[in-house]
PDB file of N, CA, C and O in Angstrom:
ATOM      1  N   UNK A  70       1.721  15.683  -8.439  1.00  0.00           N
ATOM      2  CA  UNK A  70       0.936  16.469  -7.502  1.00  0.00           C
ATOM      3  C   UNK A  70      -0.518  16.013  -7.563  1.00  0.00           C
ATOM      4  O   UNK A  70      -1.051  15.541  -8.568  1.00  0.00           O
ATOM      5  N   UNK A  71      -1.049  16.187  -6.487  1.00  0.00           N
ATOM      6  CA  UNK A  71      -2.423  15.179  -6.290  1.00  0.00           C
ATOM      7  C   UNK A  71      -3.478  16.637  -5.672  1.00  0.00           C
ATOM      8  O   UNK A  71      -3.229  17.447  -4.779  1.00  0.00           O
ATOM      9  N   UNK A  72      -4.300  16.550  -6.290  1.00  0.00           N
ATOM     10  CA  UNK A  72      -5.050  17.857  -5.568  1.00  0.00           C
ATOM     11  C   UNK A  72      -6.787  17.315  -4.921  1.00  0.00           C
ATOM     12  O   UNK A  72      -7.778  17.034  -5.595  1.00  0.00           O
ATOM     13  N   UNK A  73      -6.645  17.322  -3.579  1.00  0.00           N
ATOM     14  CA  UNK A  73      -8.353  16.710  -3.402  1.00  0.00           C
ATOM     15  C   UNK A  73      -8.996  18.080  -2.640  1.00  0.00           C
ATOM     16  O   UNK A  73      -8.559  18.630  -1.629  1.00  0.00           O
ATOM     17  N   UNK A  74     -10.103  18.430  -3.401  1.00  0.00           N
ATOM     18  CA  UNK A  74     -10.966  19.640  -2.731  1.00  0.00           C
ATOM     19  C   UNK A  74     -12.914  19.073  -1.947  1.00  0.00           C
ATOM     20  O   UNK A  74     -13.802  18.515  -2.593  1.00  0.00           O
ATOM     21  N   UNK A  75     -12.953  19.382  -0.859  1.00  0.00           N
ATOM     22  CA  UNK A  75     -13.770  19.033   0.017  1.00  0.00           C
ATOM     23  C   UNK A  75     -14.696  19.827   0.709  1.00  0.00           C
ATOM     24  O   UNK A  75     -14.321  20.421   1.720  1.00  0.00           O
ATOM     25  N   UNK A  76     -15.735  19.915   0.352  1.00  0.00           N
ATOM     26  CA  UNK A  76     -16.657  20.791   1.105  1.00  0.00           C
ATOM     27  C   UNK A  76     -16.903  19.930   2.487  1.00  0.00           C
ATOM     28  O   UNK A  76     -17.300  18.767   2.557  1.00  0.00           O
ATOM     29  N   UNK A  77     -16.624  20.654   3.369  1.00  0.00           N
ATOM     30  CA  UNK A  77     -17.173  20.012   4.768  1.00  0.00           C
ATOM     31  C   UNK A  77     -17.300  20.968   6.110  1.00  0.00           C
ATOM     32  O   UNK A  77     -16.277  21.491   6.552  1.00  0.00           O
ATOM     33  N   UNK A  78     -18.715  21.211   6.819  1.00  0.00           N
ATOM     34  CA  UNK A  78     -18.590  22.087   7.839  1.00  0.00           C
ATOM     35  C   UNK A  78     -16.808  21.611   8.640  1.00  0.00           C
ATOM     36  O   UNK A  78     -15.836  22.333   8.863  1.00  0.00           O
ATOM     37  N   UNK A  79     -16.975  20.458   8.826  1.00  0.00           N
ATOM     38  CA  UNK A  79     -15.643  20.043  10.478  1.00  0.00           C
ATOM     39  C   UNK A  79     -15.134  18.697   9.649  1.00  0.00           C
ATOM     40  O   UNK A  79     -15.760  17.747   9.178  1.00  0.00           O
ATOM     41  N   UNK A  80     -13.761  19.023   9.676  1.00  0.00           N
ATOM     42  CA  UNK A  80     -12.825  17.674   8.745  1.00  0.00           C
ATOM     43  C   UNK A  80     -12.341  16.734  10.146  1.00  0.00           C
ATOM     44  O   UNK A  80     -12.173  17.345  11.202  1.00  0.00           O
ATOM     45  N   UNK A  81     -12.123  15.207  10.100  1.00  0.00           N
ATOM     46  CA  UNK A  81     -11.605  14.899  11.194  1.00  0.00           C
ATOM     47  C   UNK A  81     -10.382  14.062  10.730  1.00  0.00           C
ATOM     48  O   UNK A  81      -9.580  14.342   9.839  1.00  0.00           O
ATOM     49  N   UNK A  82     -10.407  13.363  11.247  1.00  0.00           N
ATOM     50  CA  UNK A  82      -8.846  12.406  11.219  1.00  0.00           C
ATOM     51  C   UNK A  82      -9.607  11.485  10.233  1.00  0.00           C
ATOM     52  O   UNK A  82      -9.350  11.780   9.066  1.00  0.00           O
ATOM     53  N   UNK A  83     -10.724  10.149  10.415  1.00  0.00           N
ATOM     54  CA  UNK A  83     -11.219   9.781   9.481  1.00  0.00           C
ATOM     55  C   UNK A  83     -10.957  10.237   8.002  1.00  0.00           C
ATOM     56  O   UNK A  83     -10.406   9.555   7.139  1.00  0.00           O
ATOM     57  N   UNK A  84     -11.505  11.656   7.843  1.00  0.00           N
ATOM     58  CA  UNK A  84     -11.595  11.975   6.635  1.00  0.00           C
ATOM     59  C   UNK A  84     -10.105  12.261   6.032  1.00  0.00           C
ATOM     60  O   UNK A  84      -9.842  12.208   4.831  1.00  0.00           O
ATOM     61  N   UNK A  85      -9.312  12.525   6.916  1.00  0.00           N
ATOM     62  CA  UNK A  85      -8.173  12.617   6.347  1.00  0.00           C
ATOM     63  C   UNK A  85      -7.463  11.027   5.951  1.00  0.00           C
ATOM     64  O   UNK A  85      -6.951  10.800   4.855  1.00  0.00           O
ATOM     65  N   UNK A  86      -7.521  10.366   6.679  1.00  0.00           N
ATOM     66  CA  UNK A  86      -7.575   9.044   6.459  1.00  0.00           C
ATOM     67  C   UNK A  86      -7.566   8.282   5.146  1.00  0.00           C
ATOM     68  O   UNK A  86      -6.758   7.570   4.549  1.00  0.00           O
ATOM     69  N   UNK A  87      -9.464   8.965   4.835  1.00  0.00           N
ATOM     70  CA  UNK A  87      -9.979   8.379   3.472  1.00  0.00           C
ATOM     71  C   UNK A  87      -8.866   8.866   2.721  1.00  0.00           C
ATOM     72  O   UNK A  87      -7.852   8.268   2.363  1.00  0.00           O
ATOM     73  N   UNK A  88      -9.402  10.649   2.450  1.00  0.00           N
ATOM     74  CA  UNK A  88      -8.159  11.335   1.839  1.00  0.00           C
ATOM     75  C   UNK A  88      -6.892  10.563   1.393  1.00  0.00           C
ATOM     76  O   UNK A  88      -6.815  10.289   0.196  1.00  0.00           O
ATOM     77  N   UNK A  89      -6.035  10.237   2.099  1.00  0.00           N
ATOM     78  CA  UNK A  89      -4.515   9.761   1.469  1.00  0.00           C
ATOM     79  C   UNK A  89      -4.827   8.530   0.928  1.00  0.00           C
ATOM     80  O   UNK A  89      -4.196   8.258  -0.093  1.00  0.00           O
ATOM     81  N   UNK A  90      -5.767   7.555   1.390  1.00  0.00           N
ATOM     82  CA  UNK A  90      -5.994   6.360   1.019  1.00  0.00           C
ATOM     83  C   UNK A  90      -6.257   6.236  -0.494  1.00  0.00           C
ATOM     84  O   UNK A  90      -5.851   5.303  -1.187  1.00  0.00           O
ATOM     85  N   UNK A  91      -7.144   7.519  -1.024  1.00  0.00           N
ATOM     86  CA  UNK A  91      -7.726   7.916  -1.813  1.00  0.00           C
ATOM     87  C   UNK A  91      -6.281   7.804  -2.947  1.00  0.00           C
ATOM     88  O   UNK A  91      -6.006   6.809  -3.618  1.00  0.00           O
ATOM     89  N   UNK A  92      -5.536   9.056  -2.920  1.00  0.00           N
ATOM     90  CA  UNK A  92      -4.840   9.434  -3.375  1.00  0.00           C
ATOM     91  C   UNK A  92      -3.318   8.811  -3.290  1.00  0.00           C
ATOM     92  O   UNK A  92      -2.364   9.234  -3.942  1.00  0.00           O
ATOM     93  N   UNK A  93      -3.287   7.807  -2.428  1.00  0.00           N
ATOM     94  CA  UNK A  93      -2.509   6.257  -3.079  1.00  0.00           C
ATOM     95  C   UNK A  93      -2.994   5.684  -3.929  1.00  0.00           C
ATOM     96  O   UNK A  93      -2.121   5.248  -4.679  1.00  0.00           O
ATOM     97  N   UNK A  94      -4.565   5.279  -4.426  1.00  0.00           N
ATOM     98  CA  UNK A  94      -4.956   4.503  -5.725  1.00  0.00           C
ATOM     99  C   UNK A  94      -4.579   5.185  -6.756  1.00  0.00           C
ATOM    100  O   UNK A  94      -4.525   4.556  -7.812  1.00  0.00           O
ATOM    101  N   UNK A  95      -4.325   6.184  -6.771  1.00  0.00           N
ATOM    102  CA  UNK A  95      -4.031   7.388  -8.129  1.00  0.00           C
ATOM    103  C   UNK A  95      -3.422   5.908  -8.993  1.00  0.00           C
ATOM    104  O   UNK A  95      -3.889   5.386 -10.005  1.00  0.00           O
ATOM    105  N   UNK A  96      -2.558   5.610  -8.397  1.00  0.00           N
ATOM    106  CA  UNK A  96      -1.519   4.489  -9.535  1.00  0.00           C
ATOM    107  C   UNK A  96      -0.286   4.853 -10.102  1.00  0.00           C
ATOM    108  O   UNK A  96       0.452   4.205 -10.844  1.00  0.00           O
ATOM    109  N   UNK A  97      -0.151   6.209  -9.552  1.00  0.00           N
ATOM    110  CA  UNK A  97       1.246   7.011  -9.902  1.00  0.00           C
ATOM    111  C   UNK A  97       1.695   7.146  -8.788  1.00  0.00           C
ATOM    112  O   UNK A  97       0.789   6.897  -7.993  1.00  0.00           O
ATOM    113  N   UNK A  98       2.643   7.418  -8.259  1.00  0.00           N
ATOM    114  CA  UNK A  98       3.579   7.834  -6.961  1.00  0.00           C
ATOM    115  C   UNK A  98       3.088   9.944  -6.942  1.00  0.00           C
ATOM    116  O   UNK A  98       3.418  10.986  -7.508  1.00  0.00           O
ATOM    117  N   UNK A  99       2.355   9.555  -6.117  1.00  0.00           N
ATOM    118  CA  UNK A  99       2.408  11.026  -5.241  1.00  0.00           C
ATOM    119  C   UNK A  99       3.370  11.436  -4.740  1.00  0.00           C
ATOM    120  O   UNK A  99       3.884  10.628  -3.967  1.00  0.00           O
ATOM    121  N   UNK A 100       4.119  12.836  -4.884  1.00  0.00           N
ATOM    122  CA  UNK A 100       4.747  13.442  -3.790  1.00  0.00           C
ATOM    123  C   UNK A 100       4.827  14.464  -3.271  1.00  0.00           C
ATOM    124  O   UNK A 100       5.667  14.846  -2.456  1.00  0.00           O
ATOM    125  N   UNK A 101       3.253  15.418  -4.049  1.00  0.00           N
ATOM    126  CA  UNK A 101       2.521  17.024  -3.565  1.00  0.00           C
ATOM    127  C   UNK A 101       1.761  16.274  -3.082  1.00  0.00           C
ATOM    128  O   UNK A 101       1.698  15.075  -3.352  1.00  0.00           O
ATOM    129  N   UNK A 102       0.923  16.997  -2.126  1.00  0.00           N
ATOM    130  CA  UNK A 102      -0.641  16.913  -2.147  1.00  0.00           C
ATOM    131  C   UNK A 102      -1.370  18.360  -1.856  1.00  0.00           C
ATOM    132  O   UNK A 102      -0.754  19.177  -1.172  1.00  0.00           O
ATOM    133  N   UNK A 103      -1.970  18.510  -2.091  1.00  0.00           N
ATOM    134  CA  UNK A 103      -3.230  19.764  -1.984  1.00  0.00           C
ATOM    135  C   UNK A 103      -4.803  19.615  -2.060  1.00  0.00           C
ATOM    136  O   UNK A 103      -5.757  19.437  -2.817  1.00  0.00           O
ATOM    137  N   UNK A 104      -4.366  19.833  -0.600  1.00  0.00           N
ATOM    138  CA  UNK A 104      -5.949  19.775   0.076  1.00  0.00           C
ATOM    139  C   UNK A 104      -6.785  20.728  -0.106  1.00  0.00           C
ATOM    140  O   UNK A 104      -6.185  21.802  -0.054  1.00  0.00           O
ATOM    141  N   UNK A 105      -7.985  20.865  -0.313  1.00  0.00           N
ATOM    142  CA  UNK A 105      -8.496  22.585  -0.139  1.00  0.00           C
ATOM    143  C   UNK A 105     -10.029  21.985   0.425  1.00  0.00           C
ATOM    144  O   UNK A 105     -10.950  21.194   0.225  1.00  0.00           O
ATOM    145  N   UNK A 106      -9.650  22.716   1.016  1.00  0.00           N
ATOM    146  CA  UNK A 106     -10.973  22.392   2.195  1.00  0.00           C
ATOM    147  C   UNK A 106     -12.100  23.914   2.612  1.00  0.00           C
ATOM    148  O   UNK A 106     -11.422  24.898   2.908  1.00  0.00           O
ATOM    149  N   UNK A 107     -12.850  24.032   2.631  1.00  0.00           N
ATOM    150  CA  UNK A 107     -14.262  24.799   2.930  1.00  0.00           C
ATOM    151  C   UNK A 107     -14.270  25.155   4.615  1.00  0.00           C
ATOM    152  O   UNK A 107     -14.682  26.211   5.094  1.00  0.00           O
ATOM    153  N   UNK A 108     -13.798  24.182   5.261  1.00  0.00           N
ATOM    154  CA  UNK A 108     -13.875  24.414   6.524  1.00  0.00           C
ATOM    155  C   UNK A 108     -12.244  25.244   7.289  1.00  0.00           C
ATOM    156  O   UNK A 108     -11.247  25.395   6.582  1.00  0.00           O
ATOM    157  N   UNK A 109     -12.265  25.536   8.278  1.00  0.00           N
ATOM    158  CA  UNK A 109     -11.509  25.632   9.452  1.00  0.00           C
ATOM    159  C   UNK A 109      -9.933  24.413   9.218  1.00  0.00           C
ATOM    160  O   UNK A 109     -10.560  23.371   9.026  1.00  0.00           O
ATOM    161  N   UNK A 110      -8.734  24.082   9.151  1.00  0.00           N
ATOM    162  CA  UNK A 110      -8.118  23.380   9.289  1.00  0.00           C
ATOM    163  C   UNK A 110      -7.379  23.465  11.062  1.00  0.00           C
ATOM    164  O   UNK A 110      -6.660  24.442  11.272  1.00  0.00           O
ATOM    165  N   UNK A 111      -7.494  22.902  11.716  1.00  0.00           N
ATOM    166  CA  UNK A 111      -6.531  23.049  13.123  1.00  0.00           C
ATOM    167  C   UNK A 111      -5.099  22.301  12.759  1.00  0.00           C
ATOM    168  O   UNK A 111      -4.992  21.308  12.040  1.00  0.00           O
ATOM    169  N   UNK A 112      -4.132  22.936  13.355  1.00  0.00           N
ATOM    170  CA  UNK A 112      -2.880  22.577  13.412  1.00  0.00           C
ATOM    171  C   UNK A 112      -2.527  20.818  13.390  1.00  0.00           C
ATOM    172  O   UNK A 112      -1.972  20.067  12.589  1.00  0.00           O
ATOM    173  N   UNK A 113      -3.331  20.621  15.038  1.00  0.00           N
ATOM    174  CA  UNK A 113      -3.269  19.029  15.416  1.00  0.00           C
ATOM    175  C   UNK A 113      -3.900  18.152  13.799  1.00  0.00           C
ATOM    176  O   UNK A 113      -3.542  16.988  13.618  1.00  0.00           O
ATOM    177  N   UNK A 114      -4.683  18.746  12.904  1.00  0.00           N
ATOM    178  CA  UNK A 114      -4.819  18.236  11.904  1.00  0.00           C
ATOM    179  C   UNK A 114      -3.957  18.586  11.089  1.00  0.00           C
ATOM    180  O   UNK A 114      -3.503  17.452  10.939  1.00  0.00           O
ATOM    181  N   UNK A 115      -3.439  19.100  10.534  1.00  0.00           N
ATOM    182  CA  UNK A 115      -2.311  19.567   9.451  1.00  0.00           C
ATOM    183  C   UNK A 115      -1.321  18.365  10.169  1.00  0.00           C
ATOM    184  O   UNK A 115      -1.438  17.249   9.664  1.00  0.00           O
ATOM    185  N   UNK A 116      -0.494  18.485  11.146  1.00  0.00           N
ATOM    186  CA  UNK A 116       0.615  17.334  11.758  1.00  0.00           C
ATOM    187  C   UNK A 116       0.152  16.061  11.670  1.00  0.00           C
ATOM    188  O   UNK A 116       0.849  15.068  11.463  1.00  0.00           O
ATOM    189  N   UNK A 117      -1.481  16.101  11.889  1.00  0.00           N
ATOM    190  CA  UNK A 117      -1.644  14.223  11.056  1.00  0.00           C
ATOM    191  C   UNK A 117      -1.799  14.286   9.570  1.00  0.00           C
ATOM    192  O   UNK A 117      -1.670  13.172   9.062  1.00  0.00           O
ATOM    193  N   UNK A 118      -1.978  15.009   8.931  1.00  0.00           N
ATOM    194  CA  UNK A 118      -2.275  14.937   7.928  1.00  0.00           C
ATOM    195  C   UNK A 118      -0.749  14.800   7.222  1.00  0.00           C
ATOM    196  O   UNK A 118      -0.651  14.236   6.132  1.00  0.00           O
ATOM    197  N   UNK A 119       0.179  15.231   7.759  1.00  0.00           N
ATOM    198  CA  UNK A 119       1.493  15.299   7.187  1.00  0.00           C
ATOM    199  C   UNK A 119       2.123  14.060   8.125  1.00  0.00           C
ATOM    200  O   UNK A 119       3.328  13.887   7.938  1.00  0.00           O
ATOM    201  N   UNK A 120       1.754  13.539   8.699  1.00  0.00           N
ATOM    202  CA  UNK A 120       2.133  12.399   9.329  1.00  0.00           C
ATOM    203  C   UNK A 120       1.729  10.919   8.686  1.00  0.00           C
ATOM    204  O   UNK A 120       2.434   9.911   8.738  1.00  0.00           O
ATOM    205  N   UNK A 121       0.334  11.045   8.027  1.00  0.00           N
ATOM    206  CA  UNK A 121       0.111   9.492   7.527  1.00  0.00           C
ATOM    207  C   UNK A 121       0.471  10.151   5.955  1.00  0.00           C
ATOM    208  O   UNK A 121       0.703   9.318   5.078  1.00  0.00           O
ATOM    209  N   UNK A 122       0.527  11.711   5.554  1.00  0.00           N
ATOM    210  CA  UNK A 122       1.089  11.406   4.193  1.00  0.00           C
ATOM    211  C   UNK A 122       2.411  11.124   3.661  1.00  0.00           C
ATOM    212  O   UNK A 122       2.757  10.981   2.489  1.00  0.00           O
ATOM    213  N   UNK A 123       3.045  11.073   4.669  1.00  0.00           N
ATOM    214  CA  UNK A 123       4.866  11.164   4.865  1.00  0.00           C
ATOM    215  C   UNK A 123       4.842   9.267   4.722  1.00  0.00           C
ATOM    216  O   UNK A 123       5.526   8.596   3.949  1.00  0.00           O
ATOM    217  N   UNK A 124       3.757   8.732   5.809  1.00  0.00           N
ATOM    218  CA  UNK A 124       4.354   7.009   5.516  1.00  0.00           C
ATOM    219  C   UNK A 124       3.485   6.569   4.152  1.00  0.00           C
ATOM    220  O   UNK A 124       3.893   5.589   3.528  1.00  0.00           O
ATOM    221  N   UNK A 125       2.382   7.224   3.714  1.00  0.00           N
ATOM    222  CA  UNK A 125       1.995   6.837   2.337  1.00  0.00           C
ATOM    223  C   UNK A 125       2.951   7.396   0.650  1.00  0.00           C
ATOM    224  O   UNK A 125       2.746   7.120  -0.532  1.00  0.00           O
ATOM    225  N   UNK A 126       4.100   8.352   1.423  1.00  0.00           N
ATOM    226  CA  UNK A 126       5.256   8.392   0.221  1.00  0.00           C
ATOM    227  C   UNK A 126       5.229   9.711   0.052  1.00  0.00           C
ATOM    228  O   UNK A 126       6.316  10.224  -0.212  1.00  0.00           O
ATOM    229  N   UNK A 127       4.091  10.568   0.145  1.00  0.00           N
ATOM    230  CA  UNK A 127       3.701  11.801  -0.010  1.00  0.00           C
ATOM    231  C   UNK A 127       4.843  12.752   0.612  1.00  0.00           C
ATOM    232  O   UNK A 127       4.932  12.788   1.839  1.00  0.00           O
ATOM    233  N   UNK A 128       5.783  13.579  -0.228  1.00  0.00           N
ATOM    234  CA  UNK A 128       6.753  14.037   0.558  1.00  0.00           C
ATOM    235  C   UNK A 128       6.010  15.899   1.200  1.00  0.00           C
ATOM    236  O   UNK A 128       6.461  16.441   2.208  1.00  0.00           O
ATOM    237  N   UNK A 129       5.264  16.312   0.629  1.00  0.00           N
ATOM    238  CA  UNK A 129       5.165  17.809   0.467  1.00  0.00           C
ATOM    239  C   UNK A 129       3.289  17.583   0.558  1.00  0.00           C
ATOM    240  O   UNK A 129       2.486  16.860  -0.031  1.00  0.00           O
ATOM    241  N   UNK A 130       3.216  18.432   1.424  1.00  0.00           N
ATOM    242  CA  UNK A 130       1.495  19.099   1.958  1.00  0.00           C
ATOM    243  C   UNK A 130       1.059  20.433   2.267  1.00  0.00           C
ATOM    244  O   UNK A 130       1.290  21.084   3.286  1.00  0.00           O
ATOM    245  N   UNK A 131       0.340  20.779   1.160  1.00  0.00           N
ATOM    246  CA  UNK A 131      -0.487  22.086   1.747  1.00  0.00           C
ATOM    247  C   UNK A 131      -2.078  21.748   1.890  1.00  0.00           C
ATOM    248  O   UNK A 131      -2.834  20.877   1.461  1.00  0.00           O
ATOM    249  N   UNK A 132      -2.158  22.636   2.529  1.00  0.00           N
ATOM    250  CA  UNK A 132      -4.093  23.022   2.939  1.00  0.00           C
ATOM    251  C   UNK A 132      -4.325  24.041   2.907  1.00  0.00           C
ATOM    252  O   UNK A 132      -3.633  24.824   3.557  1.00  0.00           O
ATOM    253  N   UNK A 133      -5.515  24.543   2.056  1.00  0.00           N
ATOM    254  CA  UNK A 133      -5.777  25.739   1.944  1.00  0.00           C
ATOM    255  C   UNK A 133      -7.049  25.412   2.239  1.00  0.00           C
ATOM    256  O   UNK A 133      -7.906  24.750   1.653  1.00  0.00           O
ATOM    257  N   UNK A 134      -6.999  26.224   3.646  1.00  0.00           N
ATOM    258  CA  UNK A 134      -8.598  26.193   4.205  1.00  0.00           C
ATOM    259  C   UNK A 134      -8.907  27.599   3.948  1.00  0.00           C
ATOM    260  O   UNK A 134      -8.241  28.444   3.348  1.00  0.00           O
ATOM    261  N   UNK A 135     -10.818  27.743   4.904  1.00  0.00           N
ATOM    262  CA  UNK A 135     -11.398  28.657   4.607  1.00  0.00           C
ATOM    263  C   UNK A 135     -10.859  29.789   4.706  1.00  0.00           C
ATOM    264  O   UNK A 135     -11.394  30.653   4.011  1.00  0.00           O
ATOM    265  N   UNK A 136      -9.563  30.267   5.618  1.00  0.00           N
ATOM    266  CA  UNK A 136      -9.270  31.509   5.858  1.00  0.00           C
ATOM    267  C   UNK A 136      -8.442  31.687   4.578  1.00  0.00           C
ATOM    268  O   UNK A 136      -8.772  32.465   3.683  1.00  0.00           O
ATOM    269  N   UNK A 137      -7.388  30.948   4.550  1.00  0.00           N
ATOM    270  CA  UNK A 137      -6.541  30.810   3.495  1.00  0.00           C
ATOM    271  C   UNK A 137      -7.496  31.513   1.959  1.00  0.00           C
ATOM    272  O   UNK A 137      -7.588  32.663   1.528  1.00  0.00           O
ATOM    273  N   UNK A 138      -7.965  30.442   1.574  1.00  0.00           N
ATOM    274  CA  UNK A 138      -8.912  30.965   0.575  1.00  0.00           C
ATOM    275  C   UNK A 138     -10.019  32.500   0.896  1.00  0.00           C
ATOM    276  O   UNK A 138     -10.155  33.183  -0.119  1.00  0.00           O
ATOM    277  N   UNK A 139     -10.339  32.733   1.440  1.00  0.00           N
ATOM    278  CA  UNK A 139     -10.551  34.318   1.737  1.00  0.00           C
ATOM    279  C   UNK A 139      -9.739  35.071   1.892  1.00  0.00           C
ATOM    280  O   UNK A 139     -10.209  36.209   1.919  1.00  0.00           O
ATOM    281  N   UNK A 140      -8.458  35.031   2.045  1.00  0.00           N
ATOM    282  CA  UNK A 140      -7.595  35.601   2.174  1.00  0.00           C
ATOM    283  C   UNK A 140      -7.252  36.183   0.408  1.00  0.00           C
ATOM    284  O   UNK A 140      -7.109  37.295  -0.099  1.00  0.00           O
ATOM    285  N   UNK A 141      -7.224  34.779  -0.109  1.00  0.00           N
ATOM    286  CA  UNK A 141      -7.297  34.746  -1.884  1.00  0.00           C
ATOM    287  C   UNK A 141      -7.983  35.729  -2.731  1.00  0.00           C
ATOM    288  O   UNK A 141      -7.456  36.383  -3.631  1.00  0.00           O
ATOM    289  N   UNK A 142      -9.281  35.773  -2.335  1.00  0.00           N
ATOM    290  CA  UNK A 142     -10.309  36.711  -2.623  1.00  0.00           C
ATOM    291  C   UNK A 142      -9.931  38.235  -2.313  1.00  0.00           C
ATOM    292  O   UNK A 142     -10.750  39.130  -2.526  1.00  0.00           O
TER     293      UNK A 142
END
């Protein structure tokens, strides 16, 4: 399980990008990931985000954005 946490007003595709790229160098085989993000997540981002982590090996994705995490609280 791979966990990357990100402060950012607005996440885009880029950053998700970096993100998995990131967390392929690990050097171990990923197959969680957990995002936690500060901002807003939109859907159309969650489906890419589970789309380039599915061809980087990554079988399983959550995001716990800002609501999520207030929700926590």
């Amino acid at each position: 399980t791979a966990v990357q946490c990100k402060r950012f007003i607005r996440i885009s595709k880029s950053d998700l990008d970096k993100i998995v790229e990131k967390v392929k160098k690990y050097g171990k085989p990923v197959h969680r990931l957990l995002l936690i993000v500060s901002s807003d997540f939109s859907k159309a981002n969650l489906d890419y985000l589970k789309s380039i982590a599915n061809e980087a090996g990554i079988i399983e994705v959550k995001v716990w954005a800002a609501s999520v995490i207030e929700a926590m609280l």
